Each structure stands twice: as structure tokens, then as C-alpha cells.
PDB file of C-alpha atoms in Angstrom:
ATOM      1  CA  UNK A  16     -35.411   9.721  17.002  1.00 48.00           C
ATOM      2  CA  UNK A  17     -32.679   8.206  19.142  1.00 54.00           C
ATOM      3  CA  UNK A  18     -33.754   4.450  18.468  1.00 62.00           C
ATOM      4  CA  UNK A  19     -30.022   3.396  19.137  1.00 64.00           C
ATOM      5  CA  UNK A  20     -31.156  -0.450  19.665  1.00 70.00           C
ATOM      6  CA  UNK A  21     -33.055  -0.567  16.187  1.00 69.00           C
ATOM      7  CA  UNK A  22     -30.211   1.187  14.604  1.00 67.00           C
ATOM      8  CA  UNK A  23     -27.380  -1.226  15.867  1.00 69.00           C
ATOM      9  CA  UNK A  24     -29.654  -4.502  15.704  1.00 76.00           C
ATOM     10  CA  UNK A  25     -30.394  -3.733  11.810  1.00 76.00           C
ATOM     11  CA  UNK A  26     -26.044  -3.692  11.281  1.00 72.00           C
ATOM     12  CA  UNK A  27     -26.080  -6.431  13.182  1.00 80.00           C
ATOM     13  CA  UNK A  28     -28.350  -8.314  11.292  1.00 84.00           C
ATOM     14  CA  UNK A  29     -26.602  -6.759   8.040  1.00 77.00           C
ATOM     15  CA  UNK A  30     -23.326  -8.201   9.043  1.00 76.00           C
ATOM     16  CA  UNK A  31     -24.724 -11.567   9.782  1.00 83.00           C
ATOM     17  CA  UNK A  32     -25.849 -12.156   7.013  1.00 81.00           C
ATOM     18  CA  UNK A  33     -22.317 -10.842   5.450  1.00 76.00           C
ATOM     19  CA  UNK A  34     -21.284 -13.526   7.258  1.00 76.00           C
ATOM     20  CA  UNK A  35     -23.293 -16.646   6.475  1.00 82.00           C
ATOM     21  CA  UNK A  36     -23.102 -15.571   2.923  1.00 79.00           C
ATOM     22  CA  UNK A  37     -18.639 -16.130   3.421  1.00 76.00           C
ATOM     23  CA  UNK A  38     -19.721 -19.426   5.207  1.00 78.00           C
ATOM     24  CA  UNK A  39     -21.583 -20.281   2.506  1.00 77.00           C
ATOM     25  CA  UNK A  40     -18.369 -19.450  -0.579  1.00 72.00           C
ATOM     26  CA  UNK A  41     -16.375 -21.150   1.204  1.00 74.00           C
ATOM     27  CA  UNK A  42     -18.407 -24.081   1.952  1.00 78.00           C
ATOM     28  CA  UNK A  43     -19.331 -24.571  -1.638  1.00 73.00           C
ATOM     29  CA  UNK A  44     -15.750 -24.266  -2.590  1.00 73.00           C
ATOM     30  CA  UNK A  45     -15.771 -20.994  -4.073  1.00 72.00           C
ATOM     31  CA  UNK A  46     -13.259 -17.980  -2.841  1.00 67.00           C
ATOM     32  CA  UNK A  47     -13.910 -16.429   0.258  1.00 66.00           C
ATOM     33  CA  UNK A  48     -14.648 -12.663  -0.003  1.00 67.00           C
ATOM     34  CA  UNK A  49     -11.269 -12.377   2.209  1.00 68.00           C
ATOM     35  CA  UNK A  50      -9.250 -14.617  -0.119  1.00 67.00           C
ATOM     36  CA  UNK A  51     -10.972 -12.312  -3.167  1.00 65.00           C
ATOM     37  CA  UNK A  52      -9.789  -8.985  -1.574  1.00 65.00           C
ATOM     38  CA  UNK A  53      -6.381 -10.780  -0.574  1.00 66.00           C
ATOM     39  CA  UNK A  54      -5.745 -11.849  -4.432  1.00 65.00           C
ATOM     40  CA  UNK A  55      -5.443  -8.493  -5.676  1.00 67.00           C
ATOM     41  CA  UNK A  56      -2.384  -6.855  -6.274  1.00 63.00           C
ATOM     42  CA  UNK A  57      -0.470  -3.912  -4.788  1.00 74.00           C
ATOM     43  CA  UNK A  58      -2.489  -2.053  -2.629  1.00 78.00           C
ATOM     44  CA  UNK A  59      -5.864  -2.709  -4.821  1.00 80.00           C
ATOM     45  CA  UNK A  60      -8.116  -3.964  -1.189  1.00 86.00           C
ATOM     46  CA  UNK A  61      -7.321  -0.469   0.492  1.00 87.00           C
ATOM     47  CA  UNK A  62      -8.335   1.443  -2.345  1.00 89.00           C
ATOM     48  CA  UNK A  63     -11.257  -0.844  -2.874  1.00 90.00           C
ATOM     49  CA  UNK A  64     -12.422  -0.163   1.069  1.00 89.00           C
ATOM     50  CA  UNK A  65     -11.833   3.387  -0.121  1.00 93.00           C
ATOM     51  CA  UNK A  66     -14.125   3.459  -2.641  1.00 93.00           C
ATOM     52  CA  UNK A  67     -16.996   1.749  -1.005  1.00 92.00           C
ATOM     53  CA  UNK A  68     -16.263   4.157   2.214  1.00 92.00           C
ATOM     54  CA  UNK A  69     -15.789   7.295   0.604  1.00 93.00           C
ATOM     55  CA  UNK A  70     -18.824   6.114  -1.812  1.00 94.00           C
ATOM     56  CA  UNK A  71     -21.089   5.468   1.243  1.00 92.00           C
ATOM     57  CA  UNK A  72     -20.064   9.117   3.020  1.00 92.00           C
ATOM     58  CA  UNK A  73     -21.396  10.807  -0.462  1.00 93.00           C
ATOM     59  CA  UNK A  74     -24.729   9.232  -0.557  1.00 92.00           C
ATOM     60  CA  UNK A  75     -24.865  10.283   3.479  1.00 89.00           C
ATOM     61  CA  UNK A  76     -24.256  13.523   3.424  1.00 88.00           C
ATOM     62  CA  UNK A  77     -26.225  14.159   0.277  1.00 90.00           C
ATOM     63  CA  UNK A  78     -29.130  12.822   1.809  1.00 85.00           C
ATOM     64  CA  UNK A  79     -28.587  14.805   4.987  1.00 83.00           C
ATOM     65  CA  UNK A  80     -27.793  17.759   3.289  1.00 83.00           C
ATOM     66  CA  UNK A  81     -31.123  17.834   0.963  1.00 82.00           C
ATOM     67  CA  UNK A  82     -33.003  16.849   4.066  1.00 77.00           C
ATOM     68  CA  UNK A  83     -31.967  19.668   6.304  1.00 73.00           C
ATOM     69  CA  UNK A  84     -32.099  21.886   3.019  1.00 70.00           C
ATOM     70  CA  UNK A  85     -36.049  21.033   2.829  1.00 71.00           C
ATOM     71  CA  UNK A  86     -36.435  21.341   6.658  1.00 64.00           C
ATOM     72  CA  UNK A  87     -34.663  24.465   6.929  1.00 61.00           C
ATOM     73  CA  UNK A  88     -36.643  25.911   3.639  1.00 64.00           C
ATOM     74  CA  UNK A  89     -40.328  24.284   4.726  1.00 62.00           C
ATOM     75  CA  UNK A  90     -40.152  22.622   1.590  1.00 50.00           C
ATOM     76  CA  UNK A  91     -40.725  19.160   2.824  1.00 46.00           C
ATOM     77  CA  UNK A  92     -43.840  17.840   1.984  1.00 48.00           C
ATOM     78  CA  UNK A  93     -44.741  16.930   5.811  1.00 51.00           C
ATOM     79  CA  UNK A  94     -42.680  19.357   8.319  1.00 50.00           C
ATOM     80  CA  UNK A  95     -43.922  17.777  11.462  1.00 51.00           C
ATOM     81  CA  UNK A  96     -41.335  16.647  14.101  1.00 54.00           C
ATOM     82  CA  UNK A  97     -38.979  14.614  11.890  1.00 54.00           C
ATOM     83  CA  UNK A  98     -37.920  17.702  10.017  1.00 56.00           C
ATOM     84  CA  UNK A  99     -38.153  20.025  13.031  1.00 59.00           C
ATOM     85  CA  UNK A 100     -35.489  17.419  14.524  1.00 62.00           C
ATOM     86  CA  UNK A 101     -32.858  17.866  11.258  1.00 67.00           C
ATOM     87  CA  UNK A 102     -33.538  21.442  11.354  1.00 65.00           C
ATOM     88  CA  UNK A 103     -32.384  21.660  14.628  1.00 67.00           C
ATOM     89  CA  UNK A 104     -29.545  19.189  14.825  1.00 72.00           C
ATOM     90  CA  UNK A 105     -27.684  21.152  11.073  1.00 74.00           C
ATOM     91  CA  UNK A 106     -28.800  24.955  12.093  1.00 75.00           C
ATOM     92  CA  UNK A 107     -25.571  25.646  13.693  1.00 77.00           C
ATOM     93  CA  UNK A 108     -23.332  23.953  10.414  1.00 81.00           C
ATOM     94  CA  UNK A 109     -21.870  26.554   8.525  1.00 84.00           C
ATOM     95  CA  UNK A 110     -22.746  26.018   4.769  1.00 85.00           C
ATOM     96  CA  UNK A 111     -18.900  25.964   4.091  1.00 88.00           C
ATOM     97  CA  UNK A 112     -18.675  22.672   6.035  1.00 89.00           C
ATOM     98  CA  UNK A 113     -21.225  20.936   3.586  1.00 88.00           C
ATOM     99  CA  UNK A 114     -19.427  21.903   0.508  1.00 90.00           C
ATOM    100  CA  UNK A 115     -16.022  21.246   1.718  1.00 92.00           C
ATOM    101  CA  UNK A 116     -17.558  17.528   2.674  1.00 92.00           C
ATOM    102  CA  UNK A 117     -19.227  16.887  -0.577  1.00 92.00           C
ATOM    103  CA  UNK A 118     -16.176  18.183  -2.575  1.00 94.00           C
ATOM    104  CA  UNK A 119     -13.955  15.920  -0.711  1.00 94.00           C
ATOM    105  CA  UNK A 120     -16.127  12.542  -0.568  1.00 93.00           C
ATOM    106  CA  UNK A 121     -16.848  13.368  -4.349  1.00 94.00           C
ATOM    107  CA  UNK A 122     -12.990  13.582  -5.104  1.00 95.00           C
ATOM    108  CA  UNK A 123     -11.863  10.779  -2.976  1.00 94.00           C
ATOM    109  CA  UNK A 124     -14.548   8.568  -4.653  1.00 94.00           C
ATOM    110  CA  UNK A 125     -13.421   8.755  -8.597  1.00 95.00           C
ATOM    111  CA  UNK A 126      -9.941   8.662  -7.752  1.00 94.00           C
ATOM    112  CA  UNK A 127     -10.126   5.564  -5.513  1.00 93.00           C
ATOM    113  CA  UNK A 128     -12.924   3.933  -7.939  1.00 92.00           C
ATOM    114  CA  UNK A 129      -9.512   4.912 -10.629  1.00 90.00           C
ATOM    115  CA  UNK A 130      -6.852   3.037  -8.924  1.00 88.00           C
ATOM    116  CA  UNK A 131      -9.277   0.163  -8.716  1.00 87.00           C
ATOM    117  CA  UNK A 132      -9.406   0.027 -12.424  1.00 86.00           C
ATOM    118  CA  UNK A 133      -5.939   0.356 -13.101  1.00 84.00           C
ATOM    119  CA  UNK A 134      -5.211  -2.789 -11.152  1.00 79.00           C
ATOM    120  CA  UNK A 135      -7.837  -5.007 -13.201  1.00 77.00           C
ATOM    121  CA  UNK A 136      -5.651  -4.427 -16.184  1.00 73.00           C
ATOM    122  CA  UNK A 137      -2.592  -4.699 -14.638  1.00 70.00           C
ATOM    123  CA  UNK A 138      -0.853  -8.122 -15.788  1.00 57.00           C
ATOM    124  CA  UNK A 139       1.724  -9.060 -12.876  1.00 52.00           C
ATOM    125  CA  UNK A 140       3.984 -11.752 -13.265  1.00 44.00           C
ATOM    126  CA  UNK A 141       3.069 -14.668 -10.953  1.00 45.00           C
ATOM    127  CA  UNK A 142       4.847 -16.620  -7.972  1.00 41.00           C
ATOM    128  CA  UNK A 143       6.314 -12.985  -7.229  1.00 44.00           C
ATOM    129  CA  UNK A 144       5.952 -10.759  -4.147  1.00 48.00           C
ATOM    130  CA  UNK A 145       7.783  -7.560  -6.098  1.00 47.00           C
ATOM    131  CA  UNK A 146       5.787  -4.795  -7.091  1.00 48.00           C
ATOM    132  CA  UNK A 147       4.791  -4.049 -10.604  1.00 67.00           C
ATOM    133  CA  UNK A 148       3.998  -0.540 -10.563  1.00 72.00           C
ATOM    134  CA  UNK A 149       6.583   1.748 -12.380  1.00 75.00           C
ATOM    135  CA  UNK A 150       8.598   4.380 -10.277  1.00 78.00           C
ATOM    136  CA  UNK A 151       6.592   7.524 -11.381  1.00 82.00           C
ATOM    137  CA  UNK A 152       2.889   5.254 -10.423  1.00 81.00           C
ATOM    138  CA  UNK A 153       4.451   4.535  -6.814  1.00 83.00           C
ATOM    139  CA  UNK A 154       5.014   7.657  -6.703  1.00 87.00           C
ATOM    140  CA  UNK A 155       1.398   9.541  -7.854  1.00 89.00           C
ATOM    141  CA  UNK A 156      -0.132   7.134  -5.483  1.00 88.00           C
ATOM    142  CA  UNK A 157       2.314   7.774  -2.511  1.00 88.00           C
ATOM    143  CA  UNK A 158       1.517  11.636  -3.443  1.00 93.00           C
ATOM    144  CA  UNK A 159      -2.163  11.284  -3.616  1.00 93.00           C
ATOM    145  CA  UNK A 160      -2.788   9.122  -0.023  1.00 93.00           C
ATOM    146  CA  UNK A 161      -0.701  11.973   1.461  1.00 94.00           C
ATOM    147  CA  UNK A 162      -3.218  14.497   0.073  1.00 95.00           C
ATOM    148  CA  UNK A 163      -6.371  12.506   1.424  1.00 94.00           C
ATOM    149  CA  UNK A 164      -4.333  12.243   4.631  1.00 94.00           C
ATOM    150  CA  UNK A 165      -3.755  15.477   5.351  1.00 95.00           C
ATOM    151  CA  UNK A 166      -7.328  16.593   3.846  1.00 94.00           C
ATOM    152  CA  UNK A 167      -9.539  13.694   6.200  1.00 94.00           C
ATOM    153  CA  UNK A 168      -8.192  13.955   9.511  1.00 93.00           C
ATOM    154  CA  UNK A 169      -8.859  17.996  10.041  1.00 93.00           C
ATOM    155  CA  UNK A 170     -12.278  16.905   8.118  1.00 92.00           C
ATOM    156  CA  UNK A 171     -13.105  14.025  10.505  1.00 92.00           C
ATOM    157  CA  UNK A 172     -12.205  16.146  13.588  1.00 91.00           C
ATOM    158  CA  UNK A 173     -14.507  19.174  12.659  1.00 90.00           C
ATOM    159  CA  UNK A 174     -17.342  17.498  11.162  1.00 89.00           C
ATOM    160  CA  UNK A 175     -17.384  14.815  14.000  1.00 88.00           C
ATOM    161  CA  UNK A 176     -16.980  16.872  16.833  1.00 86.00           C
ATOM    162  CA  UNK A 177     -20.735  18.670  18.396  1.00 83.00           C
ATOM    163  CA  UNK A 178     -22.025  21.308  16.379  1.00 81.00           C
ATOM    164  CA  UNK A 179     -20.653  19.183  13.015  1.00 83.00           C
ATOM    165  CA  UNK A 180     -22.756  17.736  10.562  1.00 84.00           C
ATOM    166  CA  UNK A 181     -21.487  13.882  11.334  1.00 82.00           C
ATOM    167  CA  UNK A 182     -21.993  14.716  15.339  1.00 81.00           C
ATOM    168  CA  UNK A 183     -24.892  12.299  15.847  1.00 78.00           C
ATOM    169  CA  UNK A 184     -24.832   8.637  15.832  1.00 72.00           C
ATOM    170  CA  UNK A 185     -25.256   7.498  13.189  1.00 80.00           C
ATOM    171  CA  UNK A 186     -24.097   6.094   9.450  1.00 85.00           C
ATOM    172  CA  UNK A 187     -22.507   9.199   8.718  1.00 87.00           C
ATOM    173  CA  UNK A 188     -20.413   9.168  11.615  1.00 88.00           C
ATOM    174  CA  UNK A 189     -19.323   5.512  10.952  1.00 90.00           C
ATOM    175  CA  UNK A 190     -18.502   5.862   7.676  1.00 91.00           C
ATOM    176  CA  UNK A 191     -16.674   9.021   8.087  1.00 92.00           C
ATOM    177  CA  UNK A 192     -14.243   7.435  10.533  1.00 92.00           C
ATOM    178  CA  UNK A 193     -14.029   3.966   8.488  1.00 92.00           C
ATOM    179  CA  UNK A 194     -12.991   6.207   5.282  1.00 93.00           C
ATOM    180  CA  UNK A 195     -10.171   7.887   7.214  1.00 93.00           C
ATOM    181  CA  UNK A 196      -9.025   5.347   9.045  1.00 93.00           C
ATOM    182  CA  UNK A 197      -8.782   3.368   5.650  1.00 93.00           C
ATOM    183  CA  UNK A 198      -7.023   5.682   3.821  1.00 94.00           C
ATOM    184  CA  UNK A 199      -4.174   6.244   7.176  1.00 93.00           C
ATOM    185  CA  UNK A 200      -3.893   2.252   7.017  1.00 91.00           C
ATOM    186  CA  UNK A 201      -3.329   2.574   3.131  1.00 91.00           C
ATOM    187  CA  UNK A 202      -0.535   5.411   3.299  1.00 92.00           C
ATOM    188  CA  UNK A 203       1.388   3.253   6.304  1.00 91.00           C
ATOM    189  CA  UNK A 204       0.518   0.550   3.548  1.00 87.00           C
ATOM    190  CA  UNK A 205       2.464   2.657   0.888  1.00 87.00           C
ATOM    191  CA  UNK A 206       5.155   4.164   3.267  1.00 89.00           C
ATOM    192  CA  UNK A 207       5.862  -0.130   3.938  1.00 84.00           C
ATOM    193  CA  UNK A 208       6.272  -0.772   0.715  1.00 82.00           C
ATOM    194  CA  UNK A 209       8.211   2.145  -0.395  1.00 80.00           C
ATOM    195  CA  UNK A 210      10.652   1.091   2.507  1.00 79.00           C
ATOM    196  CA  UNK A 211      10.902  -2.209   1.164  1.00 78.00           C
ATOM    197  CA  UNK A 212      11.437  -1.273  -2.350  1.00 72.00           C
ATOM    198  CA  UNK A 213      14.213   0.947  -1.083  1.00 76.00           C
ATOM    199  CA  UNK A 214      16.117  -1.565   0.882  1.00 70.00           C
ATOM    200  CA  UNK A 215      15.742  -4.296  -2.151  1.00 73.00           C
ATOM    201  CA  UNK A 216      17.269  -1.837  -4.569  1.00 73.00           C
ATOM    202  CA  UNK A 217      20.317  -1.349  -2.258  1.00 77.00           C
ATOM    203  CA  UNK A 218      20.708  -4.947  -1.551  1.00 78.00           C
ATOM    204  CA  UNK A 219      20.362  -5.170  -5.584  1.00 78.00           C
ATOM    205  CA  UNK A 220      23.523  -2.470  -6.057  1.00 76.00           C
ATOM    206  CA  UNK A 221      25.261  -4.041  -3.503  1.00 79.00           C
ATOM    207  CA  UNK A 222      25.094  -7.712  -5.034  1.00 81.00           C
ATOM    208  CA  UNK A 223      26.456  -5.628  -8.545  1.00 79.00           C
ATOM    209  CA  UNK A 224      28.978  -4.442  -6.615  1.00 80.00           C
ATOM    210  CA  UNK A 225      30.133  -7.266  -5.286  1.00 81.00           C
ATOM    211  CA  UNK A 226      29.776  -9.332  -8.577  1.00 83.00           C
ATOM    212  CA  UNK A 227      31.447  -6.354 -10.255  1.00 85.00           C
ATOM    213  CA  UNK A 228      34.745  -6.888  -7.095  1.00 80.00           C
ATOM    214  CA  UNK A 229      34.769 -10.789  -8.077  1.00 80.00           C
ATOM    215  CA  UNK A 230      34.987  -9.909 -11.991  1.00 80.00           C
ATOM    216  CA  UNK A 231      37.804  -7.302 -11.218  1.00 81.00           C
ATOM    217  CA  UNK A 232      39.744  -9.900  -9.214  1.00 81.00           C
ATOM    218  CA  UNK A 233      39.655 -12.440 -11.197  1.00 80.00           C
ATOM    219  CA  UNK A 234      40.649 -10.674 -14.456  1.00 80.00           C
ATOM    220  CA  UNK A 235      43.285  -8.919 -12.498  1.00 82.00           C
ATOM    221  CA  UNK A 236      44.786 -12.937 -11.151  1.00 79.00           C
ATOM    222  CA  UNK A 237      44.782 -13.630 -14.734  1.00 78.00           C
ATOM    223  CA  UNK A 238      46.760 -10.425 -16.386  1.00 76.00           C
ATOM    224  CA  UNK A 239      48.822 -11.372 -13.252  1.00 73.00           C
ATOM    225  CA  UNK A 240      49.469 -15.182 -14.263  1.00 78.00           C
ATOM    226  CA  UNK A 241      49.549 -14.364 -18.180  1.00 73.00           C
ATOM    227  CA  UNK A 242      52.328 -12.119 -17.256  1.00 76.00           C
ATOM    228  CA  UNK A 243      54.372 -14.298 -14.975  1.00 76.00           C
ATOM    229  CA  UNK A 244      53.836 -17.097 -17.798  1.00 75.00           C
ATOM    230  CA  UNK A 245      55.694 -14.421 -20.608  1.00 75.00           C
ATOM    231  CA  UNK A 246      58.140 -13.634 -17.937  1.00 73.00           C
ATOM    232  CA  UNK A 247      59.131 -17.790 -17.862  1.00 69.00           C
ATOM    233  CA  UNK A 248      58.875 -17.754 -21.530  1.00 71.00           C
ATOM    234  CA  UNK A 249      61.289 -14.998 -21.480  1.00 72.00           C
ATOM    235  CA  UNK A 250      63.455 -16.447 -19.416  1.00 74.00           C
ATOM    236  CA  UNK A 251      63.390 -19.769 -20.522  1.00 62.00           C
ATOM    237  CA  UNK A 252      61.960 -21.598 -17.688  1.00 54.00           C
ATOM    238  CA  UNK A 253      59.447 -24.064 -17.632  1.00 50.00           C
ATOM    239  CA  UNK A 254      56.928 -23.333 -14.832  1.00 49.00           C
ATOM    240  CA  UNK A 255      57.106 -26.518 -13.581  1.00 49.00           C
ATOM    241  CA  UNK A 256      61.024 -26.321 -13.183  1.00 46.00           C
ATOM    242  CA  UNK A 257      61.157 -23.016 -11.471  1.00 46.00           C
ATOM    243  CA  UNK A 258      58.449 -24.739  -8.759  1.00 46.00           C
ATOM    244  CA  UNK A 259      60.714 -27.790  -8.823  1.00 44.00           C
ATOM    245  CA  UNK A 260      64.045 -25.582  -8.352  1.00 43.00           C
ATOM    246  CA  UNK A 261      61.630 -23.012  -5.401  1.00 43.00           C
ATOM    247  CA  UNK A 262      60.795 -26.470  -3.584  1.00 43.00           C
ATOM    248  CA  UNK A 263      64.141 -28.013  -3.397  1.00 43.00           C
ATOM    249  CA  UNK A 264      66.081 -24.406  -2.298  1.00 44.00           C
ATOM    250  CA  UNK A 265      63.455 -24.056   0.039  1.00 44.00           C
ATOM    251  CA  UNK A 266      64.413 -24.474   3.891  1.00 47.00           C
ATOM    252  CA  UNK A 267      62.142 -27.246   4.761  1.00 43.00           C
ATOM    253  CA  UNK A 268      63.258 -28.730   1.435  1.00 42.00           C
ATOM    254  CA  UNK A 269      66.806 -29.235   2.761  1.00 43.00           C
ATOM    255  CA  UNK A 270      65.408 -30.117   5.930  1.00 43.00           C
ATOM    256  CA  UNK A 271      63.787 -33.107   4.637  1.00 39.00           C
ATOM    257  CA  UNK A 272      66.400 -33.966   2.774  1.00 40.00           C
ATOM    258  CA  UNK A 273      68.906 -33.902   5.383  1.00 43.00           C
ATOM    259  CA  UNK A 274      66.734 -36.143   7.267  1.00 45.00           C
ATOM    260  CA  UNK A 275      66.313 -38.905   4.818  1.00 43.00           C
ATOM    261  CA  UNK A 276      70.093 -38.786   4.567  1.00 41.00           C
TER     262      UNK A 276
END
């Protein structure tokens, strides 16, 4: 009924105690919920905000939805002004802006709760900042966070906006915009990474390449020196006495020597 103050205060309180309860870990030398989310690997703590967001935006809109479904029907066991307020506030929502809602939240959910899972059994190596995913798993995630993209931000703009089911102030609204804004900040996440991954494979070919140069260059100096060693065998020169013979023809050879004379 528009009690803004009671609504904010209890989050307030909610998140106070989130608080105190962190002060607490990390005063009893136990991990910090930060340092927990932090420890995971890949992009585990946006999928995990997923989840909980995407989790939280079901349960809302469910309970909305059967709410306004009893107001709208008379079916609620006291009508009186609470359900004359729903009915009025959800009259206007088309019925195709419910389902689409519930479909999404309930896909976004399992798949999110999925990747979550994946990454408790996922043994990476330790002391290393690469990631351990395979090609074609980079690549299913990269494909799915696209899809949610391009699925949440029409969604958040229509049900959001007056006249939408997640119009009024409230959890719904919050959660709706936390959800999308999580899963944007994921996909940069991804798009970072994928960036990264890119440049170390060139800098990884180059390297070969070069290595590949050095191995070229040194086994052509030796075919080079094995030969010049068969052509003095040939010949019957020493090395040493065709160096001795260069030095003393050489111009600055007879220059010293003149000098000394």
C-alpha cells in the first residue's frame, strides 16, 4: 500500500545483517563471502549472482501472478482492498507478458544453476590465471550469455516500463534489473576473456615461430660450416692455416708488419 519507508528499512536491515555476518567470517578467521565468490573459477560468481537473481524473479512473479490470478477471478479468500489494489495495478498486462516472463526466469534459472555445477567438478591446475574450459565450452557459454542478452534487455524494458507487470516498486522491479544487469556484466566478462585468450594464442604462434626461425638458422650455420670443413678437407687445408694464411695477406696484416719493421 505504498509503505516505501517499511519496504526499504526491512533491506536495509537485511543487508546489515549480511554485513555483520562478513564481519563476523572474517573476524573468526574464516573466508569472507567475497574471498568465497572470488575463489571460484572462470566466470563461476556471475553465474552464481545469476542464479540467485534469476531464482528470486521466478518466485516474484509467480507470486504476483497467482495473486492477481485470484484477484482478478474473486477467488481469494478475502477480496477487500488488498486484492482490489493487484487487480488494478496487472488489469492492463497482457497474459502474453506473464508467460514470456515465467518462461524466461524459468530457463535462465536451470541453466545458470548448470554452469554452477560444472565448475564444482572442474579440477584446475593451481598457481595459474589460464582458463580451463575447452574451446567448444567457451564457446556454448559465450553463445548462451548472448541469448539471455538479447532476450533480458527488451524483457526489462517492457515489463519495467508503466502498464508492465514489474512497474511498481518493488522486489520484482529490483530483481529484474539486478538479473540483467548481471548477466550484461557476465557477457563483457566472457567477451574479456575471449579477447585475452585470443591475444595469448597469437603471442603463443608467434614465440613457435620465432623458436622455429632460431632452429632454421642454426641448422642452416651448421650445413654451412660442415660444408666449408669438407671443402678444407678437400683441399687439403687445415682450417687453422687458411685463417693463418687470410690474416697475414690481409691489408692491416702487412700494415702491422711493416710497422714493426
Amino acid at each position: 500500500k505504498g509503505q516505501f519507508n517499511l519496504y526499504f528499512s526491512t533491506w536495509a536491515c537485511c543487508a546489515t545483517s549480511i554485513w555483520i555476518l562478513e564481519r563476523w567470517l572474517v573476524a573468526y578467521g574464516l573466508s569472507s563471502m567475497k574471498a568465497f565468490l572470488a575463489s571460484w573459477p572462470n566466470r563461476a560468481p556471475g553465474w552464481i549472482a545469476i542464479f540467485f537473481l534469476s531464482l528470486s524473479v521466478l518466485l516474484c512473479v509467480i507470486d504476483l501472478f497467482v495473486n492477481w490470478d485470484n484477484a482478478a477471478n474473486n477467488a481469494a479468500p478475502q477480496p477487500g482492498e488488498g486484492a482490489n489494489v493487484i487487480k488494478s495495478l496487472f488489469e492492463d498486462v497482457p497474459e502474453s507478458q506473464w508467460q514470456w516472463y515465467l518462461f524466461l526466469a524459468a530457463v535462465t534459472t536451470p541453466v545458470a544453476a548448470g554452469f554452477v555445477v560444472v565448475e564444482l567438478f572442474r579440477e584446475n591446475k593451481t598457481n595459474q590465471e589460464q582458463d580451463s574450459k575447452r574451446a567448444w565450452e567457451n564457446i556454448l557459454e559465450g553463445a548462451i550469455l548472448a541469448i539471455f542478452v538479447l532476450a533480458w534487455i527488451p524483457t526489462v524494458i517492457v515489463v519495467t516500463t508503466p502498464g508492465g507487470l514489474a512497474s511498481g516498486v518493488g522486489n520484482t522491479y529490483f530483481f529484474t534489473w539486478a538479473a540483467a544487469t548481471f548477466i550484461m556484466e557476465t557477457f563483457v566478462w566472457w567477451i574479456h576473456d575471449w579477447r585475452k585468450s585470443i591475444h595469448a594464442m597469437l603471442r603463443k604462434q608467434e614465440e613457435e615461430y620465432r623458436k622455429i626461425q632460431e632452429e632454421v638458422l642454426a641448422k642452416t650455420l651448421a650445413e654451412d660450416s660442415n660444408l666449408q670443413h669438407s671443402a678444407d678437407e678437400q683441399t687439403g687445408d687445415k682450417p687453422g692455416r687458411g685463417r693463418v694464411k687470410s690474416e697475414s695477406s690481409s691489408p692491416k696484416a702487412h700494415s702491422i708488419m711493416a710497422g714493426s719493421y
